[in-house]
Short mmCIF file of C-alpha atoms and ligand atoms in Angstrom, two decimals:
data_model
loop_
_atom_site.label_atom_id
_atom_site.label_comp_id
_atom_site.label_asym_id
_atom_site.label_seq_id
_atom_site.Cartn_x
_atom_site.Cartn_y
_atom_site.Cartn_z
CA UNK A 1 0.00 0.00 0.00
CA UNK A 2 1.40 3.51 -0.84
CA UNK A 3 0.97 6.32 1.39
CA UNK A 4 -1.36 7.92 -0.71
CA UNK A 5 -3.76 4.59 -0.05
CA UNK A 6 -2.39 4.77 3.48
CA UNK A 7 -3.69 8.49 4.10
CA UNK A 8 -6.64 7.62 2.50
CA UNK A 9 -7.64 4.47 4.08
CA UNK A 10 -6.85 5.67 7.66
CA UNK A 11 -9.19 9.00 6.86
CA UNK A 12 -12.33 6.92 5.56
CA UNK A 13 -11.78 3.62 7.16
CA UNK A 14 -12.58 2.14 3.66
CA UNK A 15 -11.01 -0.67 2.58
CA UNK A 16 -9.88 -1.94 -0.90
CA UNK A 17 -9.67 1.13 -3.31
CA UNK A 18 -5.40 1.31 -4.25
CA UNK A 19 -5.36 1.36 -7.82
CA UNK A 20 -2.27 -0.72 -8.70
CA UNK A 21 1.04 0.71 -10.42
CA UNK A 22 0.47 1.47 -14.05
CA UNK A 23 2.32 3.31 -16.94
CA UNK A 24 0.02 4.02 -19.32
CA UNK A 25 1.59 5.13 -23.08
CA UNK A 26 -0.61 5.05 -26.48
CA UNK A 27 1.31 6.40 -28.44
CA UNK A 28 -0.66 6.16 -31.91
CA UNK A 29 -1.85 9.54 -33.42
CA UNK A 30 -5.67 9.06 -34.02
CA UNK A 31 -7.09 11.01 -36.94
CA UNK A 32 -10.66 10.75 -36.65
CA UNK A 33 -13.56 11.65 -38.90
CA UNK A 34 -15.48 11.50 -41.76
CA UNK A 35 -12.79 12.46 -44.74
CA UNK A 36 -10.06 11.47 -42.77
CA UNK A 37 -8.80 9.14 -44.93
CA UNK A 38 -7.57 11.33 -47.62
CA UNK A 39 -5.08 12.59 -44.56
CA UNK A 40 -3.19 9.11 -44.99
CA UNK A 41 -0.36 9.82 -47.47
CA UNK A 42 0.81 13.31 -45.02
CA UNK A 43 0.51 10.81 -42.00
CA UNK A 44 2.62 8.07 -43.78
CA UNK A 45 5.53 11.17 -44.73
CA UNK A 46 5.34 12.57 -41.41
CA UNK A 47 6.29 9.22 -40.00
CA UNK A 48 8.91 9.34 -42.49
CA UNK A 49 7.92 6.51 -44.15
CA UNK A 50 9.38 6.73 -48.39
CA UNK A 51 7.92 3.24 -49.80
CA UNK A 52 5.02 1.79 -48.36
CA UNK A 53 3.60 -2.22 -48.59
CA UNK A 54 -0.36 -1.21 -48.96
CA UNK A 55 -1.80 -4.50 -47.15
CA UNK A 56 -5.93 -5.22 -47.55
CA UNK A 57 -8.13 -8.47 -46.65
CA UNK A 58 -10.78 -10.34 -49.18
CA UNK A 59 -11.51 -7.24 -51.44
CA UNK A 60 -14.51 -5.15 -49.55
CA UNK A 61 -11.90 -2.18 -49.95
CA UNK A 62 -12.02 -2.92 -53.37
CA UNK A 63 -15.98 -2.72 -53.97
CA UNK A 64 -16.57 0.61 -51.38
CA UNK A 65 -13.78 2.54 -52.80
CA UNK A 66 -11.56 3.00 -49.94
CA UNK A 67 -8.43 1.19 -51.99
CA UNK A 68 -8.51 3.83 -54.78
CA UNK A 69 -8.94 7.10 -52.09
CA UNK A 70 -5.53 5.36 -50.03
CA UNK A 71 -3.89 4.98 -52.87
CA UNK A 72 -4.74 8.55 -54.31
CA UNK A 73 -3.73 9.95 -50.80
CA UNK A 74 -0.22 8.15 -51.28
CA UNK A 75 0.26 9.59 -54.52
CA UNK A 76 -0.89 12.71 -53.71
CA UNK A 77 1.79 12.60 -51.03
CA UNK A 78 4.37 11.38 -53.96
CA UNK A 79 4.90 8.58 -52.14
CA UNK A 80 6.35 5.33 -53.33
CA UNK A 81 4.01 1.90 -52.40
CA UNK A 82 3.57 -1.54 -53.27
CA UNK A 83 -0.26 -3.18 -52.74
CA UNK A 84 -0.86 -6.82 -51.82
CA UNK A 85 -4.22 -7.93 -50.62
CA UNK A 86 -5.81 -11.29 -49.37
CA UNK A 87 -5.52 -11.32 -45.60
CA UNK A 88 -8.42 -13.56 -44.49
CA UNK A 89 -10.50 -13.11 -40.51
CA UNK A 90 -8.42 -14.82 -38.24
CA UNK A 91 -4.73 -13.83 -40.30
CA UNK A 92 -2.86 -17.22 -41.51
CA UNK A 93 0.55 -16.89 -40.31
CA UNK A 94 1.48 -18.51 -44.31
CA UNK A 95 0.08 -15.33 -46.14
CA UNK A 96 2.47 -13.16 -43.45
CA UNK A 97 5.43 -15.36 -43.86
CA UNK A 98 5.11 -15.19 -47.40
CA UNK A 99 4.54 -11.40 -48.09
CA UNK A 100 7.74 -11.41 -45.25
CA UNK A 101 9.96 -12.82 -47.38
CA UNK A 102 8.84 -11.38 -50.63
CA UNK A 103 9.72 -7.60 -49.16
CA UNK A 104 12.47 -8.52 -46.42
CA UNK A 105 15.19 -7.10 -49.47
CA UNK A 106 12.37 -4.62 -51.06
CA UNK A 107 13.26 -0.87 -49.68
CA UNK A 108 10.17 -0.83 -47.92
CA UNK A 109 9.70 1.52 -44.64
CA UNK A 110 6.36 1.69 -44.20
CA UNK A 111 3.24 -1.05 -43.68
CA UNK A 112 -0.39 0.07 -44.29
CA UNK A 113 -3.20 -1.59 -43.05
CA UNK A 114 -6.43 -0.90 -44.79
CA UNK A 115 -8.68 -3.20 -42.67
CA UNK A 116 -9.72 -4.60 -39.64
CA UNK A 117 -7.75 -6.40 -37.10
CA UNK A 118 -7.10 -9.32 -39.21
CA UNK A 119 -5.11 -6.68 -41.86
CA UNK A 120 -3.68 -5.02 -39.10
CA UNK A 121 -2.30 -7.90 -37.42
CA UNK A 122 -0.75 -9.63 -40.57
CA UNK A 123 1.08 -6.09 -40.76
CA UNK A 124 2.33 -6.00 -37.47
CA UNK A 125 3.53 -9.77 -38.12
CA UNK A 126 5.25 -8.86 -40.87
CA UNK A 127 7.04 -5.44 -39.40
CA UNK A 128 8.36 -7.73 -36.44
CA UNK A 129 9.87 -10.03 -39.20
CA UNK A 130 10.90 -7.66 -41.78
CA UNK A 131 12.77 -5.91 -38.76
CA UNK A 132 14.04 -8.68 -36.77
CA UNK A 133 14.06 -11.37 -39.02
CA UNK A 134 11.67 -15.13 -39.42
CA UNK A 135 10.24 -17.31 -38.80
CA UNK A 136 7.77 -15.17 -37.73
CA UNK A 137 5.85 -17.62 -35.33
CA UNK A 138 9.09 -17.47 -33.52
CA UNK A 139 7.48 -14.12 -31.77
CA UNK A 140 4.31 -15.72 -31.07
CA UNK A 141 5.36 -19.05 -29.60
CA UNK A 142 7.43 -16.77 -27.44
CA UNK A 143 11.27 -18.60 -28.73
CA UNK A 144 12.60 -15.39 -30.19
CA UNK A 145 11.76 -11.92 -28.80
CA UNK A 146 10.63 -8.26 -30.51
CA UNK A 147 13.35 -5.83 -30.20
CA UNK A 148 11.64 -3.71 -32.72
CA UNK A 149 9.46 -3.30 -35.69
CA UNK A 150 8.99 -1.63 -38.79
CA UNK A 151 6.22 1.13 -38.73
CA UNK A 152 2.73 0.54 -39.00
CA UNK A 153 -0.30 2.73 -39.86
CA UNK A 154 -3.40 2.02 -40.13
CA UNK A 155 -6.97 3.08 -42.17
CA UNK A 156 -9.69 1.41 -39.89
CA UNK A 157 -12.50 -0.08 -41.74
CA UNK A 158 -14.31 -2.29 -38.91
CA UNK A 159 -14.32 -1.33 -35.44
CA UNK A 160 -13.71 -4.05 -33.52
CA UNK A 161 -10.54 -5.35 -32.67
CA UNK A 162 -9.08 -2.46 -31.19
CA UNK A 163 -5.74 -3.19 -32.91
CA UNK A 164 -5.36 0.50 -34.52
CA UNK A 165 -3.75 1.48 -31.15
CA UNK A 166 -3.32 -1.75 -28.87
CA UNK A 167 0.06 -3.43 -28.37
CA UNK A 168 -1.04 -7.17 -29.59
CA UNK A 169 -1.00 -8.91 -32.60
CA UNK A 170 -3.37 -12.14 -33.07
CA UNK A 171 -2.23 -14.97 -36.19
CA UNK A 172 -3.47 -18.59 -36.52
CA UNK A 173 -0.78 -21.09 -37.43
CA UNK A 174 -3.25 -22.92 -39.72
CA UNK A 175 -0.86 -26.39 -39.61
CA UNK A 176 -0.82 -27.01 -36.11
CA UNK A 177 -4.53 -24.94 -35.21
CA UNK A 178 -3.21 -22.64 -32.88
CA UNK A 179 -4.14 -19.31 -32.89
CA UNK A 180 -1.76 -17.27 -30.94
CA UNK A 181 -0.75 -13.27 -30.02
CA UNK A 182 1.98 -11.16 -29.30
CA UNK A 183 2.33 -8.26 -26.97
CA UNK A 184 4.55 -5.76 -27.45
CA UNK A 185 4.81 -1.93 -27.24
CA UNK A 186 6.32 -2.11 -30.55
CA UNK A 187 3.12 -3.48 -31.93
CA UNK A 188 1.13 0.37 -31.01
CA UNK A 189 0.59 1.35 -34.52
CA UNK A 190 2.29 5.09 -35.48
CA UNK A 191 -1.34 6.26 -36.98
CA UNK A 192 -4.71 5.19 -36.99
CA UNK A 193 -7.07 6.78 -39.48
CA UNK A 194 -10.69 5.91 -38.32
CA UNK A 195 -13.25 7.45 -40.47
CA UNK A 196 -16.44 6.14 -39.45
CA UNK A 197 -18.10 6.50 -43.26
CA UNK A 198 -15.48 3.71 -44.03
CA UNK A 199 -17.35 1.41 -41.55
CA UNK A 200 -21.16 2.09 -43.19
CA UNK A 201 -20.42 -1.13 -45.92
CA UNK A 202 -20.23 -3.67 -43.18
CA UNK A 203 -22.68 -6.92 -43.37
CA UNK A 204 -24.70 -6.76 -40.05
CA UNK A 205 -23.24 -9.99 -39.21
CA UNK A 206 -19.50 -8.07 -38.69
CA UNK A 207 -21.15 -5.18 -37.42
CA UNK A 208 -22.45 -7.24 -34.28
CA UNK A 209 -19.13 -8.91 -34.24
CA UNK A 210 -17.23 -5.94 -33.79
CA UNK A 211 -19.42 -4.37 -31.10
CA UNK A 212 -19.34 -7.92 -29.20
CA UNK A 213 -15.35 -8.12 -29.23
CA UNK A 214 -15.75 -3.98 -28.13
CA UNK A 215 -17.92 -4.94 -25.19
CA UNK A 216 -15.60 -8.03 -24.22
CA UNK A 217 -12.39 -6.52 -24.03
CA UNK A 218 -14.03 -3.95 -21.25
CA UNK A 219 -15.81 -7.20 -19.49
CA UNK A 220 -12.22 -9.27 -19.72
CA UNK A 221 -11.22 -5.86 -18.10
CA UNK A 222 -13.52 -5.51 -15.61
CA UNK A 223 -13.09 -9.12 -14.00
CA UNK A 224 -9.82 -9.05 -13.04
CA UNK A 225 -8.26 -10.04 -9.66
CA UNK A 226 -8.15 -6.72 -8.20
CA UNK A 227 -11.79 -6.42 -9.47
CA UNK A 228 -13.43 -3.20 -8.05
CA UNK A 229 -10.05 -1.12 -6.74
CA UNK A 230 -10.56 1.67 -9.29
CA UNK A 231 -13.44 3.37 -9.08
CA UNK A 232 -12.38 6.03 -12.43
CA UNK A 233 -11.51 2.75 -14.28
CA UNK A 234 -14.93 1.12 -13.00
CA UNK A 235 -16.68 4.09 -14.31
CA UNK A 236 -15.01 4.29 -17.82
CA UNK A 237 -15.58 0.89 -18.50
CA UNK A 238 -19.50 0.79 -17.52
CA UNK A 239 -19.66 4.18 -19.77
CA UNK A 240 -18.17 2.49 -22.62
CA UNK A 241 -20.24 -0.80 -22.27
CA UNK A 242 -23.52 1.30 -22.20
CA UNK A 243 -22.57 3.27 -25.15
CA UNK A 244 -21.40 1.04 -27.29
CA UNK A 245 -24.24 -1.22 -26.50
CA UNK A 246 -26.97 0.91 -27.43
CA UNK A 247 -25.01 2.47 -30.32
CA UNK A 248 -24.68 -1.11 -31.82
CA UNK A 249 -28.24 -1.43 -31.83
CA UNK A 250 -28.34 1.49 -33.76
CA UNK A 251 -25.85 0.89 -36.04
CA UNK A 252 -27.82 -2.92 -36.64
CA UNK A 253 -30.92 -0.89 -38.11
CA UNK A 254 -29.58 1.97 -39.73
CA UNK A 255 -25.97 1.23 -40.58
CA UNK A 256 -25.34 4.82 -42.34
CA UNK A 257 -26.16 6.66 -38.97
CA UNK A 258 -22.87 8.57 -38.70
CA UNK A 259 -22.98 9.28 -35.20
CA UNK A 260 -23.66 5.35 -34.26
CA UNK A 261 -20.76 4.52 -36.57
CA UNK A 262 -18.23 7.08 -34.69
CA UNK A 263 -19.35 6.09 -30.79
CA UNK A 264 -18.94 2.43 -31.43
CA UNK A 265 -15.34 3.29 -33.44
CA UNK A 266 -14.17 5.38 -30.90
CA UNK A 267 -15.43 2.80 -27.79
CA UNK A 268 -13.40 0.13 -29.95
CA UNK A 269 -9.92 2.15 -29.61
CA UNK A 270 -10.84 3.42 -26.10
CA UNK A 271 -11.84 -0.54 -24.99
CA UNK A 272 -8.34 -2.71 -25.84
CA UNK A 273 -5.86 0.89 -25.10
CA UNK A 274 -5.75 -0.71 -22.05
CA UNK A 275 -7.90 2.53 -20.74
CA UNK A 276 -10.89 0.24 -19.33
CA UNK A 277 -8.17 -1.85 -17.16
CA UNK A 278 -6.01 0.33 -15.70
CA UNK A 279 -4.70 -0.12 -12.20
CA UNK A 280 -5.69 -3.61 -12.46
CA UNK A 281 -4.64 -7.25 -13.71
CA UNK A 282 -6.94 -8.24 -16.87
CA UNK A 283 -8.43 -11.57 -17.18
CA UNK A 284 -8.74 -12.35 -21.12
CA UNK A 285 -10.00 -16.29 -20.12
CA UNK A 286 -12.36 -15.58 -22.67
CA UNK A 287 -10.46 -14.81 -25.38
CA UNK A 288 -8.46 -17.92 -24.66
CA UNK A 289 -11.10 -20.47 -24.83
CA UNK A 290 -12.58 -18.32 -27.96
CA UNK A 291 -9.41 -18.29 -29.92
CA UNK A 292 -9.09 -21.97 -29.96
CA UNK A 293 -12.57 -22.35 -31.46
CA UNK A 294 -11.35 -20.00 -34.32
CA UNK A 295 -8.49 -21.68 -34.45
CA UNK A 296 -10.28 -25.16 -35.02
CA UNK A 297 -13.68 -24.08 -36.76
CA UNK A 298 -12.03 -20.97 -38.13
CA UNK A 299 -15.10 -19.02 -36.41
CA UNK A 300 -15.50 -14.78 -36.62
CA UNK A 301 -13.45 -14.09 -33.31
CA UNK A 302 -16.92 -11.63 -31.88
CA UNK A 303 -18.70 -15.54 -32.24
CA UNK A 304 -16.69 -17.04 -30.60
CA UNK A 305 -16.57 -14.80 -27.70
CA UNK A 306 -20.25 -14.55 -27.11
CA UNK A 307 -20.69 -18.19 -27.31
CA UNK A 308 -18.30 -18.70 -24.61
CA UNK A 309 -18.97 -15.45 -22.42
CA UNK A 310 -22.19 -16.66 -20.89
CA UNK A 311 -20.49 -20.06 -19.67
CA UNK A 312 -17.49 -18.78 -17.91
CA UNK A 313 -19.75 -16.55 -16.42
CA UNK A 314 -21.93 -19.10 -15.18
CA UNK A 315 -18.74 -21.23 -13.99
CA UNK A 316 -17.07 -18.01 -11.82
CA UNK A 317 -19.44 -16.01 -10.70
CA UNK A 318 -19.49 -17.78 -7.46
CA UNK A 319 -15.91 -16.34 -6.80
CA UNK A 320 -17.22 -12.50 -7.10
CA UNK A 321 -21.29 -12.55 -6.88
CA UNK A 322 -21.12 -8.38 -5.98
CA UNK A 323 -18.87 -7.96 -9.25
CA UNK A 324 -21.51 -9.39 -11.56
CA UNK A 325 -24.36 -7.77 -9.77
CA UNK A 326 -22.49 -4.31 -9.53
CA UNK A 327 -21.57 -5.37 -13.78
CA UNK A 328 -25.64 -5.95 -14.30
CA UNK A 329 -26.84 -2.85 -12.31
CA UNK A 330 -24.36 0.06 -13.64
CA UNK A 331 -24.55 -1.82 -17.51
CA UNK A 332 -28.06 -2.92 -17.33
CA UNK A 333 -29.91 -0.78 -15.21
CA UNK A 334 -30.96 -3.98 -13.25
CA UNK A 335 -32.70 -3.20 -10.20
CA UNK A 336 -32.68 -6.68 -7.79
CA UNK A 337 -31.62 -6.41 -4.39
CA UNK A 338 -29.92 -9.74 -3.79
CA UNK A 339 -26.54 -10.11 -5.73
CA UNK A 340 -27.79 -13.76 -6.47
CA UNK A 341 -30.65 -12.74 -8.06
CA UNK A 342 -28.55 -9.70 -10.07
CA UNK A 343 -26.32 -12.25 -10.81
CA UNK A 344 -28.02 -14.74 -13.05
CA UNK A 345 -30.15 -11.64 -14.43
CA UNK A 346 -26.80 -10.03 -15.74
CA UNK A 347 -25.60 -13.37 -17.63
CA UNK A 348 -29.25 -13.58 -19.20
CA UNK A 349 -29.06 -9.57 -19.85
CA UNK A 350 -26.06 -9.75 -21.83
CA UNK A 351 -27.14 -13.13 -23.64
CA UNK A 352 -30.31 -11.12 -24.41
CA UNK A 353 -28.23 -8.42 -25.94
CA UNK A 354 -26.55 -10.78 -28.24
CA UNK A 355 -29.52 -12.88 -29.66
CA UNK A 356 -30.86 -8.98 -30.25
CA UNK A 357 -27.53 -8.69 -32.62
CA UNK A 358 -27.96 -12.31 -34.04
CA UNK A 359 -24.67 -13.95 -32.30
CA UNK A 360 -24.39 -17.07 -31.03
CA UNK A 361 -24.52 -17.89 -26.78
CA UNK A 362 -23.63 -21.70 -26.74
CA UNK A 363 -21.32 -23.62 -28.89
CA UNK A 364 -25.08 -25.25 -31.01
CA UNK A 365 -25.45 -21.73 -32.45
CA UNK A 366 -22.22 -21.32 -33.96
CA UNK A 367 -20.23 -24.88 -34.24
CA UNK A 368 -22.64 -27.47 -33.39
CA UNK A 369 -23.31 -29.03 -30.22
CA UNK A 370 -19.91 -31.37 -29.76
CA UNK A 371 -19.13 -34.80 -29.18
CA UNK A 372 -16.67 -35.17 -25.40
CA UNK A 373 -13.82 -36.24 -27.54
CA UNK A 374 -14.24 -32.95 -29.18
CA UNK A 375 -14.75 -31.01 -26.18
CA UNK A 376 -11.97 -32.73 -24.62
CA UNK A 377 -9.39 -31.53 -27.63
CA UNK A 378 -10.44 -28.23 -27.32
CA UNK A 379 -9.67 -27.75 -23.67
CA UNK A 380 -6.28 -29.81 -24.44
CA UNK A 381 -5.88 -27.14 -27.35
CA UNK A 382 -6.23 -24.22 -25.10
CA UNK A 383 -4.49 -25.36 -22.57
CA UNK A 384 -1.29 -26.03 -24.67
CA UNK A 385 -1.52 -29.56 -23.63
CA UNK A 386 -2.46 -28.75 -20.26
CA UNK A 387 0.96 -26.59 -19.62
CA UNK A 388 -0.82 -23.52 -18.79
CA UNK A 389 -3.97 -21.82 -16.58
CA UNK A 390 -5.61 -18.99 -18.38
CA UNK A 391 -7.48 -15.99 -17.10
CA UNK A 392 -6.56 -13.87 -13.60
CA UNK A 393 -9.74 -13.50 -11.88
CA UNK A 394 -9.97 -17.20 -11.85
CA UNK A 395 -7.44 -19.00 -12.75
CA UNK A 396 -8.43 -21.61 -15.46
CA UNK A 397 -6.59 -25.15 -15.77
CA UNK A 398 -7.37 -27.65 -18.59
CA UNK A 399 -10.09 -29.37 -16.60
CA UNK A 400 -11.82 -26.12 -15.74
CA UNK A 401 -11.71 -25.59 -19.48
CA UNK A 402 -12.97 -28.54 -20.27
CA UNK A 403 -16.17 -27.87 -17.82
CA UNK A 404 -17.14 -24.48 -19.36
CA UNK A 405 -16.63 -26.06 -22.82
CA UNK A 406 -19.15 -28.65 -21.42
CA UNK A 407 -21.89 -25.80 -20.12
CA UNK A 408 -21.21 -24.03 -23.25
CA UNK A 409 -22.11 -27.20 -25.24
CA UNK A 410 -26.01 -26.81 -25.86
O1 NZQ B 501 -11.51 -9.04 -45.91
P1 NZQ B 501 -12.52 -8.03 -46.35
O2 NZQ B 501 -13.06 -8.26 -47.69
O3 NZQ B 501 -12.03 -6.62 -46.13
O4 NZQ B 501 -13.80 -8.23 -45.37
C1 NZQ B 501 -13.70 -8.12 -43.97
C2 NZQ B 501 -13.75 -9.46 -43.26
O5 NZQ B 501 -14.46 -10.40 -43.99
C3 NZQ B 501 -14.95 -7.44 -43.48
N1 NZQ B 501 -14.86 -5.99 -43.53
C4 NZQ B 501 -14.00 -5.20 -42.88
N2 NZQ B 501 -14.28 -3.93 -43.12
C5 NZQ B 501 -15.33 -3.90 -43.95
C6 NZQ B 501 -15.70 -5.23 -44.25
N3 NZQ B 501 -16.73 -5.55 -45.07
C7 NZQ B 501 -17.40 -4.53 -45.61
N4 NZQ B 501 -17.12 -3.22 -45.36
C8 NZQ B 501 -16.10 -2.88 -44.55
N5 NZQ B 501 -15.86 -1.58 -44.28
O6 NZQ B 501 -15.08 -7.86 -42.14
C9 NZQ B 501 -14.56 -9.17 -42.01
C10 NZQ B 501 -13.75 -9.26 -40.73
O7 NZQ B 501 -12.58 -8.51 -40.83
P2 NZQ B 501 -11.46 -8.66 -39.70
O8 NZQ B 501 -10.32 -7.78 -40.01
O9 NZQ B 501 -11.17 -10.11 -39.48
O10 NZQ B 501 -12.25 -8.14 -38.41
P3 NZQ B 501 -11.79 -7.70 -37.00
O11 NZQ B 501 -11.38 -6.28 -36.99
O12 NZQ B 501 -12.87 -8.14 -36.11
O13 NZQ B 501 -10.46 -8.53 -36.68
C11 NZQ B 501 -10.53 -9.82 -36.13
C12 NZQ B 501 -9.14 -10.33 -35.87
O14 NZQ B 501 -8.47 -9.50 -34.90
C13 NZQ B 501 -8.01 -10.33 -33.83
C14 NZQ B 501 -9.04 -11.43 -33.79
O15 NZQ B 501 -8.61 -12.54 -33.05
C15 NZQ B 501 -9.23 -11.72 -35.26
O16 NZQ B 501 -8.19 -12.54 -35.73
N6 NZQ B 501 -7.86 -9.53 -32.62
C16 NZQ B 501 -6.83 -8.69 -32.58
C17 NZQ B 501 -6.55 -7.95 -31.46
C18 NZQ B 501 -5.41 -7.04 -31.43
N7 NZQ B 501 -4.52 -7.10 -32.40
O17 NZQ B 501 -5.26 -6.24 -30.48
C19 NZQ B 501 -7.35 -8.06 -30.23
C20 NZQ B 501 -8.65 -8.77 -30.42
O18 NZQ B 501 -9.07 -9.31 -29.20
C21 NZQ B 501 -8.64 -9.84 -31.44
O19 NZQ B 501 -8.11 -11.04 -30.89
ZN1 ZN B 502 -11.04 -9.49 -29.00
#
């Protein structure tokens, strides 16, 4: 305890409310707005980029136009750039490898994402290879470490991910069905454009995707093990989940409403900046036991986080019945006296909220309802062969994965 907390505490009497040590640095310059995009070649010069690799996914860049007002920007700029496109949702580490070692002798200084996280992510793959050399896996599976990166910027086209200013980097090694990411500093991109226009082309489908992965990386946030000791972190993170809630309904009917379009972009930065958790460990269980169901049934990572939410919710809420009840009354405006009570109410609330969107809250409305030896191989997946626990809030070993695969299997 600090003095501060010290001081504090002996003043009150009140107990539990030291935010832990934190640094806090996001570093990325965020041009935001409608237009911003033709701002991209001035922000690629000004981080003194000279040739840039112009990376997008399957082609919707292509059919809205944003390609053609990039690469306009980049001329306009007199800048030199090379284009490569199909990056698929949930990034193969081959396409990364392979674009690695067709530019690791090219000149190039500069990567441009023109995506979503899956875009941004190959990029940030390739700038820790095309810095520090491959195999790139090497800085996922944790045998060879970032010491630096080529620059990335970014032109946002789903919110979502929250990779336009975060420090990770997600890929799926497709051979062996892992899905792994990286953490870095280095990984904070040098720009983010995020023009919320870009986002109006979305299917629903990825629109309730994004706003589900928004919402989760505040609620992996939120239960952490030092749940509760920061009341200013608390109260950003409720904020967001409220607003970006009731903007995604929004944004489900009328997916030209600018204003919808710009809260839930700006609530996908603010949620995985690390802003929502600060002062506090993060759990990111969820993630965990999501990722390997992408990695196995290649499923949209928002999917695969609301099918799974629901369950570990279920299976920890016994360890923190206040912190779900406190979760369902500041989100939800639930009104129940008894945390029990509050408690179950919250996991139905936010279930609600995603059958509203159309995702999937058990494993039979995405993958199928699963066979043990199925269920089994997952938790052995996410486990890494039962060599690890995930999550902080409660710690998670193979067998507890195995049990909230097994609620989450209806
Ligand atoms: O590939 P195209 O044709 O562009 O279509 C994409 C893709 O099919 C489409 N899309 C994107 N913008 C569009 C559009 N379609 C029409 N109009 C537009 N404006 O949306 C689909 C999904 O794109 P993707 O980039 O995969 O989405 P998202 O941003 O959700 O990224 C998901 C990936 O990010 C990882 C996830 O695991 C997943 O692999 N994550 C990365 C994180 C990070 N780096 O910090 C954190 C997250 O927790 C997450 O793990
Ligand atoms: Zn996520």
């Amino acid at each position: 305890m600090n003095s501060i907390c010290f001081l504090y505490h002996s003043i009150t009497f009140r107990g539990g409310f030291c935010m832990n040590q934190f640094t806090y640095c996001v570093p990325t310059n965020v041009i935001f707005g409608a237009g911003t995009v033709s701002q991209v070649g001035q922000a690629v010069a000004q981080c003194g980029g000279t040739h840039v690799l112009v990376l997008y996914g399957g082609g919707s860049v292509l059919r809205n136009g944003t390609l053609d007002k990039v690469t306009a920007s980049l001329e306009a700029a007199k800048l030199r750039y090379d284009v490569e496109g199909g990056v698929q949702p949930n990034p193969r580490l081959a396409l990364a490898q392979k674009l690695t070692d067709k530019y690791q002798t090219s000149g190039i200084d500069f990567l441009l994402a023109v995506g979503g996280g899956s875009v941004l992510d190959t990029a940030k793959a390739m700038a820790m290879g095309l810095y520090g050399g491959s195999p790139i896996w090497d800085y996922f599976d944790r045998t060879r470490s970032v010491t630096g990166e080529l620059p990335v910027g970014s032109v946002l086209t789903i919110a979502a991910a929250g990779s336009e200013t975060s420090d990770s980097a997600v890929l799926t090694n497709e051979e062996i069905h892992v899905k792994r990411g990286c953490s870095t500093p280095h990984n904070r991109p040098r720009f983010a454009i995020m023009d919320p226009e870009l986002t109006y082309s979305l299917p629903p489908y990825q629109t309730a995707c994004g706003v589900t992965d928004i919402m989760m990386h505040t609620l992996e946030r939120y239960f952490a093990k030092d749940a509760g000791q920061n009341q200013m972190t608390d109260g950003i993170a409720e904020a967001l989940l409220r607003n970006v809630m009731e903007n995604g309904l929004i944004a489900m009917n009328e997916p030209e409403n600018y204003q919808a379009r710009s809260e839930i972009m700006w609530s996908g930065s603010l949620s995985h900046n690390d802003l929502t958790g600060l002062g506090r460990d993060k759990d990111f269980a969820v993630h965990q036991l999501g990722h390997q169901l992408s990695a196995v049934y290649d499923l949209a990572h928002g999917a695969s986080l609301s099918a799974m939410w629901p369950h570990w919710a279920r299976y920890v809420c016994h360890n923190d019945m206040a912190r779900f009840a406190n979760l369902g009354r500041k989100v939800l405006g639930l009104r129940c006296d008894d945390d029990e009570t509050c408690v179950l109410s919250t996991i139905r609330g936010f279930m609600d909220y995603w059958h509203t969107l159309g995702m999937p809250v058990c494993l039979g409305d995405c993958i199928g309802v699963q066979n043990e030896a199925t269920l089994k191989s997952l938790a052995k997946g996410c486990s890494y062969q039962g060599t690890r626990t995930i999550g902080a809030f409660v710690k998670l070993d193979q067998d507890d994965m195995l049990e909230i695969y097994r609620m989450a299997n209806i």
